[in-house]
Coordinates of N, CA and C and ligand atoms in Angstrom, one line a residue:
M153 N -19.4 1.0 13.4 CA -18.4 0.4 13.4 C -16.7 1.0 13.3
V154 N -15.8 1.1 13.9 CA -14.7 1.4 13.4 C -13.3 0.3 13.4
G155 N -12.5 1.0 12.2 CA -11.3 -0.3 12.6 C -10.6 0.4 11.5
I156 N -9.2 0.4 11.7 CA -8.3 0.8 11.0 C -8.4 -0.1 9.5
P157 N -8.2 0.7 8.5 CA -8.1 -0.2 7.0 C -7.0 -1.2 6.4
G158 N -7.9 -2.8 6.4 CA -7.4 -3.6 5.9 C -7.7 -4.2 7.5
V159 N -8.2 -3.9 8.2 CA -8.4 -4.7 9.7 C -9.9 -6.2 9.4
G160 N -10.4 -5.8 8.6 CA -11.6 -6.7 8.0 C -13.2 -5.7 8.2
K161 N -12.9 -4.5 8.5 CA -14.7 -4.0 8.6 C -15.8 -4.7 7.7
T162 N -15.5 -4.1 6.7 CA -16.4 -4.6 5.3 C -16.4 -6.2 4.9
T163 N -15.8 -6.9 5.6 CA -16.0 -8.3 5.4 C -17.0 -9.2 6.7
L164 N -16.4 -8.1 7.8 CA -17.3 -8.4 9.3 C -18.4 -8.0 9.0
L165 N -18.5 -7.1 8.4 CA -20.1 -5.9 8.5 C -21.1 -7.0 7.6
S166 N -20.2 -7.3 5.9 CA -21.3 -8.0 4.9 C -21.9 -9.2 6.0
K167 N -21.0 -10.2 6.6 CA -21.1 -11.1 7.0 C -22.4 -10.8 8.0
M168 N -22.3 -10.1 9.2 CA -23.0 -9.4 9.7 C -24.9 -9.4 9.6
V169 N -25.0 -8.9 8.4 CA -26.0 -7.9 7.7 C -26.3 -9.3 7.2
E170 N -25.5 -10.3 6.4 CA -25.8 -11.4 5.7 C -27.0 -12.3 7.3
I171 N -26.1 -12.3 8.4 CA -26.9 -13.0 9.7 C -28.0 -12.1 9.6
L172 N -28.0 -11.1 9.8 CA -29.4 -10.8 10.1 C -30.3 -10.7 9.4
K173 N -30.2 -11.2 8.6 CA -30.9 -10.2 7.3 C -31.7 -11.6 7.4
N174 N -30.9 -12.9 7.4 CA -31.2 -14.5 7.5 C -32.4 -14.5 8.4
H175 N -32.6 -13.4 9.5 CA -33.0 -13.3 10.9 C -34.0 -12.5 11.2
E176 N -34.6 -11.6 9.1 CA -35.4 -11.0 8.6 C -35.5 -9.8 9.6
R177 N -34.2 -9.8 10.2 CA -33.9 -8.1 10.4 C -33.4 -7.0 9.1
N178 N -34.7 -6.3 9.2 CA -34.5 -5.3 8.8 C -33.0 -3.7 9.0
V179 N -32.2 -4.2 8.1 CA -31.2 -3.4 8.5 C -30.3 -3.2 7.4
Y180 N -29.7 -1.5 7.0 CA -28.7 -1.5 6.3 C -27.7 -1.0 6.8
M181 N -26.8 -0.9 6.0 CA -25.2 -1.1 6.2 C -24.9 0.4 5.5
I182 N -23.9 1.2 6.0 CA -23.7 2.4 5.4 C -21.9 2.7 5.5
S183 N -21.7 2.5 4.2 CA -20.6 2.7 4.6 C -20.1 4.2 4.3
Y184 N -19.1 4.8 5.6 CA -19.3 6.5 5.5 C -18.2 7.2 4.4
G185 N -17.0 6.4 4.3 CA -16.3 6.6 3.5 C -16.6 6.5 1.8
T186 N -17.6 5.8 1.3 CA -18.1 5.9 0.6 C -19.3 7.0 0.3
L187 N -20.1 7.2 1.1 CA -21.3 8.5 0.7 C -20.0 9.4 0.7
M188 N -19.1 10.0 1.8 CA -18.3 11.0 1.7 C -17.7 11.4 0.3
F189 N -17.0 9.4 0.0 CA -17.1 10.2 -1.6 C -18.3 10.5 -2.8
E190 N -19.0 10.7 -2.3 CA -20.3 10.4 -3.3 C -20.6 12.1 -2.9
V191 N -20.5 12.3 -1.9 CA -20.9 14.0 -1.4 C -19.5 14.8 -2.1
A192 N -18.4 14.6 -2.2 CA -17.1 14.6 -3.0 C -17.2 14.7 -4.5
Q193 N -17.7 13.6 -4.8 CA -17.9 14.0 -6.4 C -18.5 14.9 -6.8
E194 N -19.5 15.0 -5.7 CA -20.9 16.1 -6.3 C -20.0 17.6 -7.0
N195 N -18.7 17.7 -6.0 CA -18.2 18.9 -5.8 C -16.5 18.5 -6.7
G196 N -16.8 17.3 -7.4 CA -15.5 17.4 -8.4 C -15.0 16.6 -8.3
L197 N -14.8 15.5 -6.9 CA -13.4 15.0 -6.6 C -13.7 13.4 -7.6
T198 N -12.6 13.4 -7.7 CA -12.9 11.7 -8.8 C -12.0 11.1 -8.5
D199 N -11.3 11.0 -7.5 CA -10.7 9.6 -6.8 C -10.7 9.5 -5.4
R200 N -11.2 8.6 -4.9 CA -11.9 8.3 -3.6 C -10.4 8.4 -2.5
D201 N -9.1 8.4 -2.8 CA -8.3 7.7 -2.1 C -7.7 9.2 -2.1
Q202 N -8.1 10.3 -2.6 CA -7.6 11.5 -2.7 C -8.7 12.8 -1.6
L203 N -9.7 11.7 -1.1 CA -10.5 12.7 -0.2 C -9.6 12.9 1.3
R204 N -8.8 11.6 1.7 CA -8.3 12.3 2.8 C -7.0 13.1 3.0
K205 N -6.9 13.1 1.5 CA -5.7 14.1 1.1 C -6.1 15.6 1.1
L206 N -7.4 16.0 0.9 CA -8.1 17.3 1.0 C -7.7 17.4 2.1
P207 N -7.5 19.4 2.1 CA -8.0 20.1 3.3 C -8.8 19.6 4.5
V208 N -8.2 19.6 5.5 CA -9.4 19.0 6.7 C -10.7 19.5 7.0
S209 N -10.4 21.1 6.5 CA -11.9 21.9 6.6 C -12.7 21.2 5.6
K210 N -12.0 21.3 4.2 CA -13.1 20.6 3.3 C -13.6 19.0 3.5
Q211 N -13.0 18.5 4.1 CA -13.2 16.9 4.9 C -14.8 17.0 5.4
Q212 N -13.5 18.1 6.7 CA -15.2 18.1 7.6 C -16.4 18.6 6.9
H213 N -16.7 19.4 5.9 CA -18.1 19.8 5.8 C -18.4 18.7 4.6
F214 N -17.9 17.9 3.7 CA -18.1 16.7 3.7 C -18.3 15.9 4.4
Q215 N -17.7 15.6 5.6 CA -18.2 14.5 6.1 C -19.7 14.9 7.4
K216 N -19.8 16.1 7.6 CA -21.1 16.8 8.0 C -22.6 16.9 7.0
I217 N -21.8 16.9 5.7 CA -23.1 16.4 4.9 C -23.4 14.9 4.7
A218 N -22.5 14.3 4.9 CA -22.4 12.6 4.9 C -23.3 12.0 6.3
A219 N -23.0 13.3 7.3 CA -24.0 12.5 8.6 C -25.3 12.7 8.8
E220 N -25.8 14.1 7.7 CA -27.6 14.5 7.6 C -27.4 13.6 6.4
K221 N -27.3 12.9 5.7 CA -28.0 11.8 4.8 C -28.1 10.8 5.5
I222 N -26.6 10.5 6.5 CA -27.1 9.5 7.5 C -28.6 9.1 8.3
T223 N -28.9 10.9 8.7 CA -30.5 10.6 9.2 C -31.6 10.3 8.8
G224 N -31.3 10.7 7.2 CA -32.5 10.5 6.6 C -32.8 8.8 6.4
H225 N -32.5 7.9 6.8 CA -32.4 6.4 7.2 C -33.7 6.1 8.1
D226 N -34.9 5.0 7.8 CA -35.3 4.8 9.3 C -35.3 3.1 9.0
E227 N -33.9 2.5 8.8 CA -34.3 0.9 9.2 C -34.4 0.7 10.6
E228 N -34.5 -0.2 10.4 CA -34.7 -1.3 12.5 C -33.0 -0.8 12.6
I229 N -32.1 -1.2 12.1 CA -31.2 -1.2 12.6 C -30.0 -0.4 11.2
I230 N -29.6 0.5 11.5 CA -28.5 0.7 10.9 C -27.0 0.6 11.7
I231 N -26.0 0.1 10.8 CA -24.9 0.0 10.9 C -23.6 0.6 10.3
I232 N -22.6 1.7 10.5 CA -21.8 2.3 10.1 C -20.7 1.8 9.4
D233 N -20.0 1.9 8.4 CA -18.8 0.8 8.3 C -17.5 2.4 8.5
T234 N -17.0 2.6 9.3 CA -16.2 4.1 9.1 C -15.0 3.8 10.3
H235 N -13.8 5.1 9.9 CA -13.1 5.0 10.6 C -12.6 5.8 12.1
A236 N -12.4 5.5 13.1 CA -12.2 6.1 14.4 C -11.4 7.4 14.1
F237 N -10.5 7.4 13.0 CA -9.5 8.7 12.7 C -9.4 8.8 11.3
I238 N -9.2 9.6 10.4 CA -8.4 9.6 9.4 C -6.8 9.9 8.9
N239 N -6.1 9.7 8.2 CA -5.0 9.6 8.7 C -4.7 11.1 7.1
S240 N -4.7 12.1 8.1 CA -4.4 12.9 6.9 C -3.5 13.9 7.4
P241 N -2.8 14.6 5.8 CA -1.0 15.4 5.8 C -1.3 16.1 6.7
E242 N -2.5 16.8 7.6 CA -2.1 17.8 8.5 C -2.0 17.2 10.1
G243 N -2.3 15.3 10.0 CA -2.6 15.1 11.3 C -3.5 13.7 11.2
Y244 N -3.9 12.7 13.0 CA -4.7 11.9 12.7 C -6.3 13.1 12.9
Y245 N -7.6 12.9 12.3 CA -8.8 13.7 12.3 C -9.9 12.6 12.5
P246 N -10.7 12.7 13.8 CA -11.2 12.6 14.0 C -12.5 11.9 12.7
G247 N -13.3 10.8 13.1 CA -14.3 10.1 12.1 C -15.0 10.4 12.6
L248 N -15.0 10.4 13.9 CA -16.4 10.9 14.4 C -16.5 11.9 15.7
P249 N -16.1 13.0 15.0 CA -16.2 14.5 16.0 C -17.8 14.8 16.7
E250 N -17.6 15.7 17.8 CA -18.4 16.0 18.1 C -19.7 16.3 17.9
Y251 N -19.5 17.3 16.4 CA -20.7 17.4 15.5 C -21.5 16.2 14.9
V252 N -20.6 15.3 14.3 CA -20.7 14.2 13.5 C -22.2 13.3 14.7
L253 N -21.3 13.1 15.6 CA -22.0 11.7 16.8 C -23.1 13.4 17.1
K254 N -23.5 14.4 17.3 CA -24.8 15.0 18.0 C -25.7 14.4 16.6
I255 N -25.1 14.5 15.5 CA -26.3 13.8 14.4 C -27.1 12.8 14.1
I256 N -26.0 12.1 14.3 CA -26.3 10.6 14.0 C -26.5 9.9 14.9
K257 N -26.3 10.6 16.7 CA -26.6 10.0 17.4 C -26.9 8.2 17.8
P258 N -25.3 7.5 17.8 CA -25.4 6.4 17.4 C -25.4 6.0 19.2
T259 N -26.2 4.4 18.8 CA -26.5 3.5 20.6 C -25.7 3.1 21.0
N260 N -24.4 2.2 20.3 CA -23.4 1.6 20.3 C -21.8 1.7 19.6
F261 N -20.9 1.6 20.2 CA -19.9 1.6 18.9 C -19.1 0.4 19.3
V262 N -18.7 -0.2 18.6 CA -17.8 -1.6 17.6 C -16.4 -1.6 17.5
S263 N -15.5 -2.0 18.2 CA -13.9 -1.2 17.7 C -13.3 -2.3 17.0
V264 N -13.0 -2.9 16.5 CA -12.0 -4.2 15.4 C -10.8 -3.8 15.5
S265 N -10.6 -4.5 16.3 CA -8.5 -4.6 16.1 C -8.4 -6.4 15.5
A266 N -7.0 -6.2 14.9 CA -7.3 -7.8 14.5 C -5.6 -7.5 15.3
Q267 N -4.7 -9.2 14.8 CA -2.9 -8.8 15.2 C -2.2 -7.5 14.2
P268 N -1.1 -6.9 14.5 CA -0.7 -6.1 13.4 C -0.3 -6.4 12.1
E269 N 0.2 -8.1 12.6 CA 0.3 -8.6 11.5 C -0.1 -8.8 10.4
E270 N -1.4 -9.7 10.9 CA -2.3 -10.0 9.8 C -2.9 -8.9 9.8
I271 N -3.3 -7.3 10.2 CA -3.6 -6.3 9.2 C -2.6 -6.3 8.3
Y272 N -1.1 -6.1 8.1 CA -0.2 -6.1 7.6 C -0.4 -6.6 6.4
N273 N -0.8 -7.7 6.6 CA -1.2 -9.2 5.5 C -1.8 -8.3 4.8
R274 N -3.2 -8.3 5.5 CA -4.1 -7.9 5.1 C -4.6 -6.4 3.7
R275 N -3.2 -5.6 4.4 CA -3.4 -5.0 3.5 C -2.2 -4.3 2.3
M276 N -1.9 -5.6 2.5 CA -0.2 -5.9 1.3 C -1.1 -6.4 -0.1
K277 N -2.6 -7.6 0.8 CA -2.7 -9.0 -0.4 C -4.4 -7.8 -1.0
D278 N -4.2 -6.8 -0.8 CA -5.6 -6.1 -1.3 C -4.7 -4.7 -2.4
D279 N -4.9 -5.1 -3.6 CA -4.5 -3.8 -4.5 C -5.2 -3.1 -5.0
T280 N -6.5 -3.4 -4.9 CA -8.0 -2.3 -5.4 C -6.9 -0.9 -4.8
R281 N -6.9 -0.7 -3.4 CA -6.9 0.5 -3.0 C -5.7 1.1 -3.7
N282 N -5.6 2.4 -2.9 CA -4.5 3.3 -3.1 C -3.7 3.4 -1.7
R283 N -3.2 2.9 -0.9 CA -3.1 2.7 0.4 C -1.9 3.8 0.6
D284 N -1.4 4.3 2.1 CA -0.6 5.2 2.2 C 0.6 3.7 3.1
K285 N 1.9 4.1 3.6 CA 3.6 3.6 3.2 C 2.9 2.6 4.6
I286 N 3.1 1.2 4.0 CA 2.3 0.1 5.3 C 3.9 0.0 6.3
T287 N 3.8 0.5 7.2 CA 4.8 -0.4 7.9 C 4.0 -1.4 9.8
L288 N 4.8 -2.2 10.2 CA 4.2 -2.5 11.2 C 4.3 -1.6 12.6
A289 N 5.4 -0.6 12.6 CA 5.2 -0.2 13.6 C 4.3 1.1 13.0
N290 N 3.9 1.5 12.5 CA 2.8 2.5 12.0 C 1.1 1.8 12.1
I291 N 1.4 0.4 11.9 CA 0.4 -0.5 11.7 C -0.1 -0.4 13.5
K292 N 1.0 -0.9 14.5 CA 1.0 -0.4 15.9 C -0.2 1.0 16.6
K293 N 0.9 1.7 15.8 CA 0.6 3.4 16.5 C -0.6 3.7 16.4
E294 N -1.4 2.9 15.0 CA -2.8 3.0 14.8 C -3.6 2.7 15.5
L295 N -3.0 1.8 15.8 CA -3.9 0.8 16.9 C -4.5 1.4 18.1
N296 N -3.9 2.5 18.8 CA -3.4 3.4 19.6 C -4.2 4.9 19.5
V297 N -4.2 5.0 18.0 CA -4.8 6.1 17.6 C -5.7 5.6 18.2
Q298 N -6.4 4.5 17.7 CA -8.2 4.1 17.4 C -8.9 3.7 18.6
S299 N -8.0 3.3 19.4 CA -8.3 3.4 20.8 C -9.0 4.9 21.6
G300 N -7.5 5.1 21.5 CA -7.8 6.5 22.1 C -9.1 7.1 21.5
M301 N -9.1 7.3 20.3 CA -11.0 8.0 19.6 C -11.9 7.5 20.1
I302 N -12.4 6.3 20.0 CA -13.0 5.5 20.4 C -13.2 6.0 21.5
S303 N -12.5 5.6 22.5 CA -13.2 6.1 24.0 C -13.5 6.8 24.1
A304 N -12.7 8.4 23.4 CA -13.6 10.1 23.6 C -14.9 9.9 23.2
C305 N -15.4 8.9 22.0 CA -16.8 8.9 21.6 C -17.8 7.8 22.5
A306 N -17.3 7.0 23.7 CA -17.9 7.1 24.2 C -18.2 8.0 25.5
V307 N -17.1 8.7 25.8 CA -17.3 9.7 26.8 C -18.6 10.8 25.9
I308 N -18.5 11.4 25.0 CA -19.7 12.1 24.3 C -20.4 11.8 24.5
T309 N -21.3 10.4 24.1 CA -22.1 10.0 23.9 C -22.7 9.3 25.2
G310 N -22.1 8.5 26.0 CA -22.3 7.8 26.9 C -23.0 6.6 26.2
A311 N -22.5 6.1 25.2 CA -22.7 4.7 24.4 C -21.5 3.6 24.7
P312 N -21.8 2.3 24.9 CA -20.5 1.4 25.5 C -19.9 1.5 23.7
V313 N -18.3 1.0 24.0 CA -18.1 0.2 23.2 C -17.7 -1.0 23.3
R314 N -17.6 -2.0 22.0 CA -17.5 -3.2 21.9 C -16.0 -3.4 21.7
H315 N -14.7 -4.0 22.0 CA -13.9 -4.1 21.4 C -13.5 -5.6 20.7
V316 N -13.4 -5.7 19.8 CA -13.7 -7.3 18.7 C -12.2 -7.5 18.6
L317 N -11.7 -8.5 18.3 CA -10.9 -9.0 17.4 C -10.9 -9.9 16.5
N318 N -10.8 -9.4 15.3 CA -11.2 -10.2 13.9 C -9.9 -11.1 13.8
H319 N -9.9 -12.2 14.2 CA -8.6 -13.7 14.1 C -8.8 -14.0 12.1
E320 N -7.7 -14.2 11.9 CA -7.4 -15.1 11.2 C -8.6 -15.7 10.7
G321 N -9.5 -15.6 9.5 CA -10.2 -17.1 9.1 C -11.2 -17.2 10.2
K322 N -11.3 -15.7 11.1 CA -12.4 -16.4 11.7 C -13.8 -15.1 12.0
V323 N -14.2 -15.1 10.4 CA -15.2 -13.5 10.3 C -16.4 -14.2 11.0
D324 N -16.5 -15.6 10.6 CA -18.1 -15.8 11.1 C -18.4 -15.8 12.3
E325 N -17.5 -16.3 13.6 CA -17.2 -15.9 15.1 C -17.6 -14.7 15.5
A326 N -16.7 -13.7 14.8 CA -16.3 -13.0 15.3 C -18.2 -11.7 15.0
A327 N -18.2 -12.2 13.8 CA -19.6 -11.5 13.7 C -20.9 -11.8 14.5
A328 N -20.9 -13.0 14.5 CA -22.0 -13.7 15.9 C -21.6 -12.8 17.5
K329 N -20.3 -12.5 17.6 CA -20.2 -12.3 18.9 C -20.5 -10.8 19.2
I330 N -20.8 -10.2 17.7 CA -20.6 -8.2 17.7 C -22.4 -8.9 18.5
I331 N -22.9 -9.1 17.0 CA -24.3 -9.5 17.3 C -24.9 -10.0 18.5
S332 N -24.0 -10.7 19.0 CA -25.2 -10.8 20.6 C -24.5 -10.2 21.6
A333 N -23.1 -9.2 21.7 CA -22.3 -8.5 22.6 C -23.8 -7.6 22.2
I334 N -24.0 -7.2 21.3 CA -25.0 -5.8 21.3 C -26.2 -5.9 21.0
G335 N -26.6 -7.0 21.4 CA -28.3 -7.8 21.9 C -28.8 -7.1 20.2
L336 N -28.3 -7.6 19.6 CA -29.3 -7.4 18.0 C -30.2 -8.5 17.3
Ligands
ATP144 P1 -10.7 -0.6 5.2 O1 -10.9 0.5 5.7 O2 -9.7 -0.1 4.1 O3 -12.3 -0.5 4.1 P2 -11.6 -2.6 5.7 O4 -11.2 -2.6 7.4 O5 -12.8 -2.2 5.6 O6 -10.8 -1.7 4.7 P3 -12.0 -5.7 4.6 O7 -11.7 -4.9 2.9 O8 -13.1 -6.0 5.3 O9 -10.7 -4.2 5.4 O10 -10.1 -6.7 4.7 C1 -9.4 -6.4 4.2 C2 -9.0 -8.0 3.7 O11 -8.2 -8.5 4.6 C3 -9.8 -8.7 2.5 O12 -9.0 -9.0 1.6 C4 -10.3 -9.2 3.5 O13 -11.0 -10.6 2.3 C5 -9.4 -9.9 4.4 N1 -10.2 -10.4 5.7 C6 -10.7 -9.8 6.5 N2 -11.0 -9.8 7.7 C7 -10.0 -11.4 7.6 C8 -10.3 -12.4 8.3 N3 -10.7 -12.6 9.3 N4 -9.2 -13.4 8.3 C9 -8.5 -13.9 7.1 N5 -9.1 -12.1 6.4 C10 -9.8 -11.1 6.7
MG145 MG1 -13.6 -1.6 4.1

């Protein structure tokens, strides 16, 4: 599952896991960012929001180790909370490049969007994170980049992409829609 920061991935995923667990499904949710940060911490990094500012080659190294850690899981359903791209000083780099896709072999992609204004407000009210400069124009641009990146993932893997809108106050509906759309 991909989506730009503040679109509501983690909120949506927590709801999906709750629904699936109520149906006695063996589901595991992984935050790719958290996993990468754990790998980076083992290599001396202390601030999560510094991760995306490291040289891309360094991030790619941690990204690959994180992908290999994911393959150690054997739950029935594994949902990965991640980004289609990361906004680094060198430019947008893919969250799911070919070498990661070959390791994790995803069966489905879910691309989460929301209205740019909703994303803006969600980012503004979350003060636990050290976010990049937030403008509406930039959010619109990021939604476009997301769409291109996830289409490329579909072409590389052959797996389908489901686009979902996480409307304001409608997390339950969006979660149920994703579950039924991907046949869980
Ligand atoms: P990041 O990539 O930074 O981890 P995220 O996509 O996981 O971001 P969340 O942390 O899930 O985003 O959500 C960001 C904020 O938006 C939170 O305050 C959350 O409560 C709120 N939010 C998420 N979905 C909705 C919704 N459908 N309606 C209203 N608020 C929402
Ligand atoms: Mg999140």
